[in-house]
Coordinates of C-alpha atoms (C1' of nucleotides) in Angstrom, one line a residue:
Chain N
M1 CA -0.2 0.2 0.2
T2 CA 3.0 2.5 0.6
A3 CA 6.4 2.8 -0.4
S4 CA 7.8 -0.3 0.8
A5 CA 6.8 -2.0 -2.5
P6 CA 8.8 -5.3 -2.3
G7 CA 10.2 -6.7 -5.2
A8 CA 9.0 -10.3 -6.3
S9 CA 13.1 -11.3 -7.3
P10 CA 15.3 -8.3 -5.2
Q11 CA 18.4 -10.6 -6.8
K12 CA 17.8 -8.9 -10.3
A13 CA 17.7 -5.2 -11.3
E14 CA 14.6 -3.8 -11.5
F15 CA 13.0 -3.3 -15.3
W16 CA 13.1 0.5 -15.2
P17 CA 9.2 1.0 -15.5
Y18 CA 9.2 -0.5 -11.6
A19 CA 12.3 1.6 -10.7
E20 CA 10.4 4.4 -11.8
A21 CA 7.1 3.5 -10.1
G22 CA 8.8 2.7 -6.9
K23 CA 10.2 6.1 -7.0
L24 CA 6.5 7.5 -7.3
A25 CA 4.8 5.1 -4.5
A26 CA 7.2 6.5 -2.1
R27 CA 6.5 10.4 -3.6
A28 CA 2.4 9.2 -3.1
A29 CA 2.7 7.3 0.6
G30 CA 1.5 10.6 2.4
Y31 CA -1.0 11.0 -0.1
P32 CA -4.7 11.1 1.4
P33 CA -6.3 7.7 -0.4
E34 CA -8.8 9.3 -2.6
R35 CA -5.9 11.7 -4.3
S36 CA -4.9 9.9 -7.9
V37 CA -1.6 10.0 -9.4
V38 CA -0.9 12.3 -11.9
F39 CA 1.4 11.7 -15.2
E40 CA 1.8 14.6 -17.7
S41 CA 3.0 14.0 -21.2
G42 CA 3.0 17.0 -23.5
F43 CA 2.1 17.7 -27.2
G44 CA 2.9 21.0 -29.1
P45 CA -0.2 20.3 -32.2
S46 CA 1.8 22.7 -34.3
G47 CA 3.2 19.7 -36.2
L48 CA 2.7 16.3 -37.1
P49 CA 3.1 13.7 -34.5
H50 CA 6.4 11.2 -34.6
L51 CA 8.0 8.8 -33.4
G52 CA 9.2 10.3 -30.3
T53 CA 5.7 11.4 -30.0
M54 CA 4.5 8.2 -29.8
G55 CA 7.5 7.1 -27.0
E56 CA 6.5 10.6 -24.9
V57 CA 3.1 8.8 -24.4
L58 CA 4.0 5.1 -23.9
R59 CA 7.0 5.8 -22.0
P60 CA 4.7 7.6 -19.1
A61 CA 2.0 4.8 -19.9
Y62 CA 4.5 2.0 -18.6
V63 CA 5.1 3.2 -15.6
R64 CA 1.7 4.2 -15.1
Q65 CA 1.3 -0.3 -15.2
A66 CA 3.7 -0.8 -13.2
F67 CA 2.4 2.0 -10.4
A68 CA -0.9 0.0 -10.7
A69 CA 1.0 -3.2 -10.1
L70 CA 2.6 -2.2 -6.9
E71 CA -0.3 0.2 -5.6
P72 CA -3.6 -1.3 -6.7
S73 CA -5.6 1.0 -4.5
R74 CA -3.9 3.9 -5.6
S75 CA -6.0 5.3 -9.0
S76 CA -3.8 7.6 -11.6
R77 CA -4.3 9.6 -14.5
L78 CA -2.2 9.6 -17.5
I79 CA -2.6 13.7 -19.2
V80 CA -1.4 14.3 -22.8
F81 CA -1.6 18.4 -22.3
I82 CA -2.0 20.4 -26.2
D83 CA -0.1 23.2 -25.6
D84 CA -3.1 24.9 -28.3
M85 CA -2.0 28.1 -27.0
D86 CA 1.6 28.1 -28.7
G87 CA 1.9 30.6 -31.6
L88 CA 2.5 29.4 -34.6
R89 CA 6.3 30.5 -36.0
K90 CA 6.7 28.7 -39.3
V91 CA 4.6 26.9 -41.8
P92 CA 5.3 23.0 -41.2
E93 CA 6.2 21.4 -44.6
S94 CA 3.8 19.1 -46.3
L95 CA 0.6 20.9 -45.6
P96 CA -1.4 22.4 -48.2
D97 CA -2.5 26.3 -48.4
R98 CA 0.9 27.0 -46.8
E99 CA 0.1 30.8 -48.0
G100 CA -3.1 30.8 -46.3
V101 CA -2.0 29.3 -43.3
A102 CA 1.2 31.9 -43.2
A103 CA -1.2 34.6 -43.0
F104 CA -1.6 33.6 -39.3
L105 CA 1.9 33.1 -38.2
G106 CA 2.3 34.4 -34.6
R107 CA -1.2 33.6 -33.5
P108 CA -2.3 30.3 -31.3
V109 CA -2.9 27.0 -33.3
A110 CA -6.4 26.9 -31.6
Q111 CA -7.4 30.1 -33.5
I112 CA -6.0 29.1 -36.9
P113 CA -8.3 27.6 -39.3
D114 CA -7.3 24.2 -40.2
P115 CA -5.6 24.0 -43.7
F116 CA -7.3 20.4 -44.8
G117 CA -10.8 22.1 -44.0
C118 CA -12.0 19.6 -41.9
C119 CA -11.6 20.2 -37.9
S120 CA -12.1 23.3 -35.8
S121 CA -8.7 24.5 -36.3
F122 CA -5.4 24.0 -37.5
A123 CA -4.7 22.1 -33.7
G124 CA -7.9 20.6 -33.9
H125 CA -6.7 18.8 -37.1
M126 CA -3.2 17.8 -35.1
I127 CA -4.9 16.3 -32.5
G128 CA -7.2 14.5 -34.5
L129 CA -4.1 12.9 -35.7
L130 CA -2.7 12.6 -32.5
R131 CA -5.4 10.4 -31.8
V132 CA -6.0 8.4 -35.1
F133 CA -1.9 7.9 -34.4
L134 CA -2.2 6.8 -30.8
A135 CA -5.2 4.3 -31.2
P136 CA -3.4 1.4 -32.6
A137 CA -1.6 1.1 -29.4
E138 CA -4.6 0.9 -27.0
V139 CA -3.1 3.8 -24.6
D140 CA -4.9 4.8 -22.2
Y141 CA -4.7 8.6 -21.5
E142 CA -6.7 11.9 -21.6
L143 CA -6.2 15.0 -23.3
L144 CA -6.4 18.6 -21.9
R145 CA -6.4 21.6 -24.2
A146 CA -4.2 24.6 -22.8
S147 CA -7.0 26.7 -24.9
E148 CA -9.9 24.9 -22.8
M149 CA -7.9 25.1 -19.7
Y150 CA -6.9 29.2 -20.1
S151 CA -10.7 29.9 -21.4
T152 CA -12.4 28.2 -18.8
G153 CA -10.3 29.9 -15.7
R154 CA -8.8 26.7 -14.6
F155 CA -5.4 28.3 -14.4
D156 CA -6.8 32.0 -13.3
E157 CA -5.8 31.2 -9.4
V158 CA -2.2 30.6 -10.3
L159 CA -1.7 33.2 -13.1
R160 CA -2.7 35.8 -10.4
R161 CA -0.2 34.2 -8.3
I162 CA 2.5 34.3 -11.1
L163 CA 1.6 38.0 -12.1
V164 CA 2.0 38.8 -8.2
L165 CA 5.4 37.2 -7.6
H166 CA 6.7 38.3 -11.3
G167 CA 9.7 39.6 -9.8
E168 CA 10.7 36.5 -8.6
I169 CA 10.2 34.2 -11.4
I170 CA 12.2 36.6 -13.5
A171 CA 14.6 36.1 -11.3
I172 CA 15.1 32.4 -11.4
V173 CA 14.8 32.9 -15.2
A174 CA 16.8 35.9 -16.3
P175 CA 20.2 34.0 -15.3
T176 CA 19.6 31.9 -18.0
L177 CA 18.7 34.4 -21.1
R178 CA 21.3 35.9 -22.8
E179 CA 21.9 39.0 -22.2
Q180 CA 20.3 41.4 -24.5
N181 CA 16.7 39.3 -23.6
R182 CA 17.1 39.8 -19.8
E183 CA 15.7 43.3 -19.7
N184 CA 12.4 43.0 -21.3
W185 CA 11.6 39.4 -20.3
S186 CA 8.0 38.8 -18.5
P187 CA 6.5 35.3 -17.9
F188 CA 3.2 36.5 -19.8
M189 CA 2.7 36.9 -23.4
P190 CA -0.9 38.8 -23.9
V191 CA -2.5 38.1 -27.1
C192 CA -3.2 41.3 -28.8
P193 CA -6.6 41.7 -29.1
A194 CA -6.2 43.5 -32.6
C195 CA -4.1 41.2 -34.7
G196 CA -4.5 37.9 -32.4
Q197 CA -0.7 37.4 -31.9
V198 CA 0.7 36.3 -29.3
N199 CA 4.3 35.6 -30.2
S200 CA 4.8 39.6 -31.1
T201 CA 3.6 41.0 -27.9
L202 CA 6.2 42.8 -25.3
V203 CA 5.0 43.1 -21.9
T204 CA 5.8 46.5 -20.3
A205 CA 4.3 46.8 -16.8
H206 CA 2.6 44.3 -14.7
R207 CA -0.4 45.5 -13.2
P208 CA -0.8 42.6 -10.4
E209 CA -3.7 44.6 -8.4
R210 CA -5.8 45.0 -11.6
D211 CA -4.9 41.4 -13.2
S212 CA -3.3 42.6 -16.0
V213 CA -0.3 43.5 -18.0
E214 CA 0.5 46.6 -20.4
F215 CA 2.0 45.4 -23.5
S216 CA 2.9 47.0 -27.0
C217 CA 2.6 44.5 -30.0
Q218 CA 5.6 45.1 -31.8
R219 CA 8.0 42.5 -31.7
S220 CA 9.3 40.6 -35.1
F221 CA 9.6 36.9 -35.6
G222 CA 10.2 34.9 -38.5
G223 CA 8.5 36.5 -41.3
A224 CA 5.7 38.0 -39.3
H225 CA 5.5 41.4 -37.3
G226 CA 3.6 43.1 -34.4
C227 CA 0.4 45.4 -35.0
G228 CA 1.9 48.2 -33.3
F229 CA -1.0 48.0 -31.0
R230 CA -0.4 49.2 -27.2
G231 CA -3.0 48.8 -24.3
E232 CA -3.5 46.6 -21.3
R233 CA -5.2 43.2 -21.0
S234 CA -6.1 40.9 -18.3
V235 CA -4.3 37.7 -18.0
L236 CA -7.1 36.1 -17.1
G237 CA -9.6 33.6 -18.7
G238 CA -7.5 33.2 -22.0
G239 CA -6.4 37.1 -22.3
A240 CA -2.6 36.0 -22.0
K241 CA -0.6 32.9 -22.1
V242 CA 2.8 32.2 -19.7
Q243 CA 6.2 31.7 -21.2
W244 CA 7.3 28.3 -21.5
K245 CA 9.2 27.2 -18.5
V246 CA 6.6 29.2 -16.4
D247 CA 3.9 27.0 -18.4
W248 CA 5.3 23.9 -17.0
A249 CA 5.4 24.9 -13.5
L250 CA 1.6 25.9 -14.4
R251 CA 0.4 23.3 -15.7
W252 CA 2.0 21.1 -12.7
R253 CA 0.9 23.6 -9.9
V254 CA -2.9 22.9 -11.5
L255 CA -3.1 19.5 -12.2
G256 CA -0.8 18.4 -9.7
V257 CA 1.7 16.7 -12.0
D258 CA 3.5 13.6 -10.0
Y259 CA 5.6 12.6 -13.2
E260 CA 6.7 14.2 -15.9
L261 CA 9.4 12.5 -18.9
Y262 CA 10.8 14.3 -21.2
G263 CA 13.6 14.5 -23.8
K264 CA 17.5 15.6 -22.2
D265 CA 17.4 18.6 -24.5
L266 CA 14.5 19.4 -21.6
I267 CA 16.6 18.9 -18.0
D268 CA 17.7 22.5 -18.0
S269 CA 14.3 23.4 -18.4
A270 CA 12.8 21.1 -16.0
R271 CA 14.9 22.2 -13.4
I272 CA 13.7 26.0 -13.6
S273 CA 10.2 25.1 -13.5
G274 CA 11.0 23.2 -11.0
R275 CA 12.3 26.1 -8.9
I276 CA 9.2 28.1 -10.1
V277 CA 6.6 25.8 -9.3
R278 CA 8.0 25.7 -5.4
L279 CA 8.0 29.5 -5.5
L280 CA 3.6 28.6 -6.6
G281 CA 3.8 26.8 -3.5
G282 CA 3.4 23.4 -5.4
T283 CA 6.0 20.7 -5.6
P284 CA 8.1 19.6 -8.8
P285 CA 6.9 16.3 -10.2
L286 CA 9.2 13.5 -10.4
G287 CA 11.5 13.9 -13.9
F288 CA 12.8 11.3 -15.9
P289 CA 15.2 12.4 -18.4
F290 CA 15.2 9.9 -21.2
E291 CA 17.3 9.7 -24.8
M292 CA 16.7 10.8 -28.1
Y293 CA 16.2 8.6 -30.7
L294 CA 19.1 8.6 -33.8
D295 CA 18.9 8.2 -37.0
E296 CA 21.6 6.1 -39.3
A297 CA 24.0 9.1 -39.4
G298 CA 23.8 9.7 -35.5
H299 CA 21.8 12.7 -36.0
K300 CA 18.7 13.5 -33.3
V301 CA 14.7 12.4 -35.7
S302 CA 13.4 15.4 -36.4
K303 CA 9.7 15.8 -37.6
S304 CA 10.9 17.5 -40.9
I305 CA 10.1 15.2 -43.0
G306 CA 13.0 12.2 -44.4
R307 CA 14.5 12.7 -41.2
G308 CA 14.7 9.3 -39.5
V309 CA 11.9 6.3 -39.3
G310 CA 7.7 7.3 -39.1
V311 CA 5.5 5.5 -37.1
E312 CA 3.7 4.6 -40.7
Q313 CA 6.6 3.3 -41.7
W314 CA 7.4 1.0 -38.6
R315 CA 3.8 -0.1 -38.9
R316 CA 3.9 -0.8 -42.6
Y317 CA 7.2 -3.2 -42.0
A318 CA 6.7 -4.3 -38.5
P319 CA 3.6 -5.2 -36.1
I320 CA 2.8 -2.2 -33.3
E321 CA 3.6 -4.5 -30.5
V322 CA 7.3 -4.6 -32.2
L323 CA 7.3 -0.4 -32.1
K324 CA 5.9 -0.8 -28.3
Y325 CA 8.9 -3.5 -28.0
F326 CA 11.5 -0.8 -29.1
L327 CA 10.0 1.9 -27.0
I328 CA 10.3 0.3 -23.4
L329 CA 14.0 -0.4 -24.0
N330 CA 16.3 1.4 -21.9
P331 CA 15.4 5.2 -22.4
Q332 CA 18.5 6.4 -20.7
R333 CA 20.3 5.4 -23.7
A334 CA 20.3 7.2 -27.2
R335 CA 19.2 4.4 -29.7
K336 CA 19.9 4.6 -33.7
L337 CA 16.9 3.5 -35.7
F338 CA 16.4 3.2 -39.4
L339 CA 14.4 0.6 -41.8
E340 CA 17.2 -2.3 -41.7
S341 CA 17.4 -2.2 -37.9
I342 CA 13.6 -3.1 -37.9
P343 CA 13.8 -7.0 -38.6
Q344 CA 16.1 -7.2 -35.7
Y345 CA 13.8 -5.8 -33.3
V346 CA 11.2 -8.1 -34.6
D347 CA 13.0 -10.5 -34.2
E348 CA 13.9 -9.6 -30.4
Y349 CA 10.5 -9.3 -29.9
L350 CA 9.6 -13.0 -31.0
D351 CA 12.3 -14.0 -28.8
E352 CA 10.9 -12.7 -25.9
L353 CA 7.4 -13.7 -26.6
R354 CA 8.3 -17.5 -26.8
A355 CA 10.1 -16.6 -23.5
W356 CA 7.4 -15.4 -22.3
S357 CA 4.8 -17.7 -23.1
A358 CA 6.8 -20.4 -21.5
A359 CA 7.6 -18.7 -18.2
P360 CA 5.4 -18.7 -15.0
E361 CA 3.1 -16.1 -14.3
D362 CA 5.3 -14.0 -11.4
A363 CA 8.3 -14.7 -13.9
R364 CA 6.7 -12.4 -16.6
R365 CA 6.4 -9.9 -14.5
N366 CA 9.8 -8.2 -15.7
S367 CA 9.2 -8.9 -18.9
P368 CA 8.5 -6.2 -21.5
L369 CA 6.3 -7.9 -23.3
T370 CA 3.8 -7.6 -19.7
F371 CA 3.7 -4.0 -21.0
V372 CA 3.7 -4.2 -24.6
L373 CA 1.0 -7.1 -25.3
Q374 CA -2.1 -5.7 -26.8
R375 CA -5.7 -6.7 -26.5
N376 CA -5.8 -9.0 -29.4
S377 CA -2.0 -9.9 -29.7
A378 CA -0.6 -13.6 -29.9
R379 CA 0.2 -14.7 -26.2
R380 CA 2.8 -17.3 -27.6
F381 CA 4.5 -17.9 -31.0
A382 CA 4.9 -21.4 -31.4
S383 CA 7.1 -21.3 -34.4
Q384 CA 10.8 -21.6 -35.0
L385 CA 10.1 -19.1 -37.6
S386 CA 12.1 -16.0 -37.7
F387 CA 11.0 -12.9 -39.1
A388 CA 14.5 -12.2 -41.1
M389 CA 14.2 -15.8 -42.2
I390 CA 10.4 -14.8 -43.5
M391 CA 11.4 -11.5 -45.2
N392 CA 14.3 -14.1 -46.8
L393 CA 11.6 -16.4 -47.9
V394 CA 9.6 -13.8 -49.8
G395 CA 12.9 -12.0 -51.2
A396 CA 14.0 -15.5 -52.5
L397 CA 10.3 -16.3 -54.0
G398 CA 10.1 -13.1 -55.6
T399 CA 6.6 -13.0 -54.9
D400 CA 3.8 -12.0 -53.0
D401 CA 1.7 -15.3 -53.4
R402 CA 0.4 -15.7 -50.2
Q403 CA -0.6 -18.9 -50.4
L404 CA 3.1 -19.8 -51.5
I405 CA 4.9 -18.3 -49.0
R406 CA 2.5 -20.1 -46.2
A407 CA 3.4 -23.5 -48.1
Y408 CA 6.8 -23.0 -47.9
L409 CA 6.7 -22.0 -44.4
Q410 CA 4.6 -24.7 -43.5
R411 CA 6.7 -27.2 -44.6
Y412 CA 9.5 -25.7 -42.5
D413 CA 7.8 -25.7 -39.3
Q414 CA 4.6 -27.8 -39.3
A415 CA 3.8 -26.4 -35.7
T416 CA 2.7 -22.6 -37.6
G417 CA -0.3 -23.8 -38.3
A418 CA -1.3 -25.7 -35.7
D419 CA -1.7 -22.3 -33.5
P420 CA -4.3 -20.1 -34.5
E421 CA -2.3 -17.3 -32.5
T422 CA 0.8 -17.9 -33.8
E423 CA -1.0 -18.4 -37.5
A424 CA -2.4 -14.7 -37.3
L425 CA 1.1 -13.4 -36.0
V426 CA 2.8 -15.0 -38.8
S427 CA 0.1 -13.7 -41.4
T428 CA 0.6 -10.3 -39.9
L429 CA 5.0 -10.8 -40.4
V430 CA 4.0 -12.6 -44.1
E431 CA 2.6 -9.2 -44.9
C432 CA 5.2 -6.6 -43.4
A433 CA 7.8 -8.5 -45.4
I434 CA 6.1 -8.3 -48.5
N435 CA 5.5 -4.9 -47.9
Y436 CA 9.2 -4.4 -47.5
Y437 CA 10.1 -6.6 -50.8
R438 CA 7.6 -4.3 -52.8
D439 CA 8.9 -1.1 -51.1
F440 CA 12.5 -1.5 -51.5
V441 CA 13.8 -5.1 -53.1
E442 CA 11.3 -5.3 -56.2
P443 CA 12.2 -1.5 -57.4
A444 CA 15.9 -2.5 -57.4
K445 CA 15.5 -5.4 -59.4
Q446 CA 17.6 -5.7 -62.6
R447 CA 15.4 -6.0 -65.9
F448 CA 16.3 -9.5 -67.9
E449 CA 18.0 -9.4 -70.8
P450 CA 18.8 -13.0 -72.2
S451 CA 21.2 -13.5 -75.3
E452 CA 19.8 -15.6 -78.0
H453 CA 20.9 -18.7 -76.7
E454 CA 19.9 -18.1 -73.1
R455 CA 16.5 -17.3 -74.8
A456 CA 16.4 -21.1 -76.4
H457 CA 17.6 -22.5 -73.2
L458 CA 15.0 -21.6 -70.9
G459 CA 12.2 -22.4 -74.5
E460 CA 13.8 -25.8 -73.6
L461 CA 12.5 -25.7 -69.7
I462 CA 9.4 -24.2 -70.8
A463 CA 8.6 -26.8 -73.5
W464 CA 9.4 -29.7 -70.8
L465 CA 7.5 -28.1 -67.9
K466 CA 4.6 -27.5 -70.1
S467 CA 4.9 -31.5 -71.3
H468 CA 5.3 -32.6 -67.6
P469 CA 2.6 -31.1 -65.5
D470 CA 2.6 -33.5 -63.3
A471 CA 6.4 -34.0 -62.5
E472 CA 7.8 -34.6 -59.1
A473 CA 10.7 -31.7 -57.5
D474 CA 13.2 -34.4 -58.1
E475 CA 12.1 -35.0 -61.6
I476 CA 12.0 -31.2 -62.3
E477 CA 15.5 -30.8 -60.5
R478 CA 17.3 -34.0 -62.7
A479 CA 15.6 -31.4 -65.8
V480 CA 16.9 -28.3 -65.2
Y481 CA 20.4 -30.1 -64.5
E482 CA 19.9 -31.8 -68.1
I483 CA 19.4 -28.8 -70.0
G484 CA 22.3 -26.8 -68.2
R485 CA 24.6 -30.3 -68.9
L486 CA 23.3 -29.7 -72.7
H487 CA 24.4 -26.5 -73.0
Y488 CA 27.0 -25.3 -70.0
D489 CA 30.5 -26.6 -69.2
K490 CA 29.2 -26.6 -65.9
P491 CA 25.4 -27.6 -65.6
G492 CA 25.4 -25.3 -62.3
K493 CA 25.0 -22.4 -64.8
I494 CA 21.7 -22.8 -66.2
F495 CA 20.5 -21.7 -62.7
P496 CA 22.0 -17.9 -62.3
V497 CA 19.8 -17.8 -65.8
V498 CA 16.6 -18.9 -64.7
Y499 CA 16.7 -17.1 -61.7
K500 CA 17.3 -13.7 -63.7
A501 CA 13.8 -15.1 -65.7
L502 CA 12.0 -15.7 -63.0
L503 CA 13.2 -13.4 -60.0
G504 CA 15.4 -10.1 -61.3
Q505 CA 18.0 -11.7 -59.3
E506 CA 20.9 -14.5 -59.8
R507 CA 19.5 -16.8 -56.7
G508 CA 16.2 -18.2 -55.5
P509 CA 14.7 -21.1 -54.1
R510 CA 15.5 -24.8 -55.0
L511 CA 13.8 -24.8 -58.3
G512 CA 12.8 -28.6 -58.3
S513 CA 10.2 -28.2 -55.3
F514 CA 9.5 -24.1 -56.4
F515 CA 8.4 -25.5 -59.7
R516 CA 6.2 -28.2 -58.1
L517 CA 4.9 -25.9 -55.8
T518 CA 4.0 -23.5 -58.0
T519 CA 3.0 -26.0 -60.4
P520 CA 5.0 -26.5 -63.7
A521 CA 1.9 -25.3 -65.6
R522 CA 2.2 -21.9 -63.9
A523 CA 6.0 -21.7 -63.6
A524 CA 6.0 -22.2 -67.2
E525 CA 3.5 -19.3 -67.8
I526 CA 5.6 -17.0 -65.5
L527 CA 8.8 -17.7 -67.5
E528 CA 7.0 -17.2 -70.7
R529 CA 6.0 -13.8 -69.7
A530 CA 9.4 -12.8 -69.0
L531 CA 10.9 -13.9 -72.4
E532 CA 8.2 -11.9 -73.9
T533 CA 8.7 -8.7 -72.2
S534 CA 12.2 -8.5 -72.2
Chain K
rG1 C1' 32.9 28.1 -23.3
rA2 C1' 28.9 25.3 -19.3
rG3 C1' 25.5 21.4 -17.9
rC4 C1' 24.0 16.3 -19.6
rC5 C1' 23.8 12.0 -21.9
rG6 C1' 26.6 8.0 -24.1
rU7 C1' 31.3 5.1 -26.2
rU8 C1' 31.8 -3.1 -25.5
rA9 C1' 33.0 -7.9 -32.4
rG10 C1' 32.4 -5.0 -39.1
rC11 C1' 26.9 -3.2 -37.9
rU12 C1' 22.7 -3.2 -34.0
rC13 C1' 22.9 -3.8 -29.3
rA14 C1' 22.9 -6.9 -23.9
rG15 C1' 26.4 -7.5 -20.0
rG16 C1' 21.9 -7.5 -11.6
rC17 C1' 26.0 -6.6 -5.9
rG18 C1' 33.4 -5.8 -9.4
rG19 C1' 34.1 -12.6 -10.2
rC20 C1' 36.7 -16.5 -17.0
rA21 C1' 33.7 -10.4 -22.7
rG22 C1' 28.0 -12.2 -24.9
rA23 C1' 23.4 -12.6 -28.6
rG24 C1' 21.3 -11.3 -33.5
rC25 C1' 22.9 -9.7 -38.3
rA26 C1' 27.4 -9.6 -41.7
rU27 C1' 32.0 -12.6 -43.0
rC28 C1' 34.1 -17.4 -43.7
rU29 C1' 33.7 -23.4 -43.7
rG30 C1' 30.7 -27.6 -44.1
rA31 C1' 26.0 -30.5 -44.5
rC32 C1' 20.7 -31.1 -47.6
rU33 C1' 22.4 -37.6 -53.5
rU34 C1' 24.6 -33.6 -59.1
rU35 C1' 28.6 -26.3 -57.9
rU36 C1' 22.5 -22.5 -57.2
rA37 C1' 19.0 -19.9 -53.0
rA38 C1' 16.1 -20.7 -48.5
rU39 C1' 17.7 -23.5 -44.4
rC40 C1' 20.8 -26.4 -40.9
rA41 C1' 25.6 -27.2 -38.3
rG42 C1' 30.3 -24.9 -36.9
rA43 C1' 34.3 -21.2 -36.9
rG44 C1' 36.8 -16.6 -37.1
rG45 C1' 36.0 -11.8 -35.1
rG46 C1' 38.0 -7.7 -29.3
rU47 C1' 43.1 -2.5 -26.6
rC48 C1' 35.4 -3.6 -23.4
rC49 C1' 37.6 5.2 -26.6
rC50 C1' 42.6 6.6 -23.9
rG51 C1' 45.2 7.3 -19.0
rG52 C1' 45.8 6.9 -14.1
rG53 C1' 43.0 5.1 -9.2
rU54 C1' 40.9 1.6 -5.5
rU55 C1' 40.8 -3.8 -5.8
rC56 C1' 43.1 -10.3 -4.8
rG57 C1' 40.0 -9.4 -9.2
rA58 C1' 37.2 -3.9 -13.0
rG59 C1' 33.5 -3.4 -19.3
rU60 C1' 31.6 -2.5 -14.9
rC61 C1' 33.4 1.9 -9.0
rC62 C1' 36.6 6.9 -8.6
rC63 C1' 39.4 10.9 -11.0
rG64 C1' 41.3 13.3 -15.5
rG65 C1' 41.2 13.2 -20.9
rA66 C1' 39.9 12.0 -26.1
rC67 C1' 35.6 11.7 -29.3
rG68 C1' 30.0 11.8 -30.5
rG69 C1' 24.9 13.4 -29.8
rC70 C1' 21.6 16.9 -27.3
rU71 C1' 20.9 21.5 -24.8
rC72 C1' 22.4 26.4 -23.2
rA73 C1' 16.6 31.1 -27.4
rC74 C1' 11.0 36.3 -25.7
rC75 C1' 10.0 27.8 -29.0
rA76 C1' 6.9 24.6 -26.7

RNA sequence: GAGCCGUUAGCUCAGGCGGCAGAGCAUCUGACUUUUAAUCAGAGGGUCCCGGGUUCGAGUCCCGGACGGCUCACCA
């Protein structure tokens, strides 16, 4: 019930979600029983969600799950906080109507029309994408929007306090700013009532006695400029937002956040926000800085197009469970991720799954799969297959003929078809392998341009296949060799010719059994077509 | 320049409290009744970034350095 959660196996290192949950349990030990523990994760709706976003939501969810196991009687919430009061600073690429959006630079993204034309606002559209994007991961969370928190007054009480204490807050933040920026810095960013921009206003005086600030709309940023308006505006009810580090403190204070994961780039921000939240009478949440994901060259994965592997891509080449598995691996270690490394993680996952299903209940506690398995995930993998092998097979067969692929897999390991759960997972893996094959292997194939001799040899093989529709595998194999023996100094030299005609590559499956499975008649057709198009 | 994190096989990564350095992929060799692929079996492969220190013993703990990444914004 309280902090002294006994580890099930003290001789082992705790899996990191339990270690984190243990710290959290100690923190919550003095809480009244009805008080929930609050996890927070942030999402900036000024851009598209990406792999990092997935990690930022899933990783606190893992800690939450571990916490629930440790403290079953304590309720918890996972808040995904959407900062839609954020002013748009630049127009993201890959948006429709970029010029139209550019006219709204500097305004809160909640106030910008949806360039896709289907949602209430720019931010609304991104939030919709986020929901769709998170849905397959089956993670339980609640969304809170900054614009609603501000406009409904839920932030007002603490906003007043920030205004009263603005001098102390400035004293905390100023040393971290460049000198030329210190003089005019204020915790508040009023929304200009004349032009609607939030990034263009400069606070000229704080008026805590009237809950307001005086400001002028004069700052420029990017390609946008202030409108020149000068005035005074209440900081309550959405008239202003607060600056980043103050904003974090505000959220922590109002929502009672207990746990916040953030990228290591925010370590310094978290320190500052922690001092501010104390000033506001709150306690900083437990923090957990995690490492970034890197691309093949070791650079940080960025939202901008083309860098790193996206979630859509990942899902095309691997099951969602494997992505979740990847995201639970030691978060304090920088990880490189590129397309070629995905199959490796799939096979790691399959190994884990085999171990998990064989393990007794209490030994499963420390397995990543306890956190990663979905409602409909296979609970076991009763097969010797590996994803690498399936990928190779699809490549070797050079086909997306699922029946043929399954026939080979079945021959390799009969157990595969016996268990429905294994069967389902194998189906998914085959689809992923086919996607990979289509996207990367097939386009790289070279056109086959046979010589007259090769054309003739293949003609012989086609004729033979047509006249032996019921031939057995070894019979076919012998026939191929026979043609090779007739025309080449070494009979094996016929094989690359057949493979090039068949698959556009120099190697492939053993021809006897391959032709037998496809049937000689169909094999003959495929070869004929290859000769026609070449 | 300051702070944080990292560096283990060709590549991606594991290495509980200090106790004989590991896996997968890649490479090489062999097997699968004729020189092809999958597959299977086996092998090679290491200055654990460098230098000190503590210790009977250091990939692991401490100090110093090199290299790489991220941050140090009126961006969240």
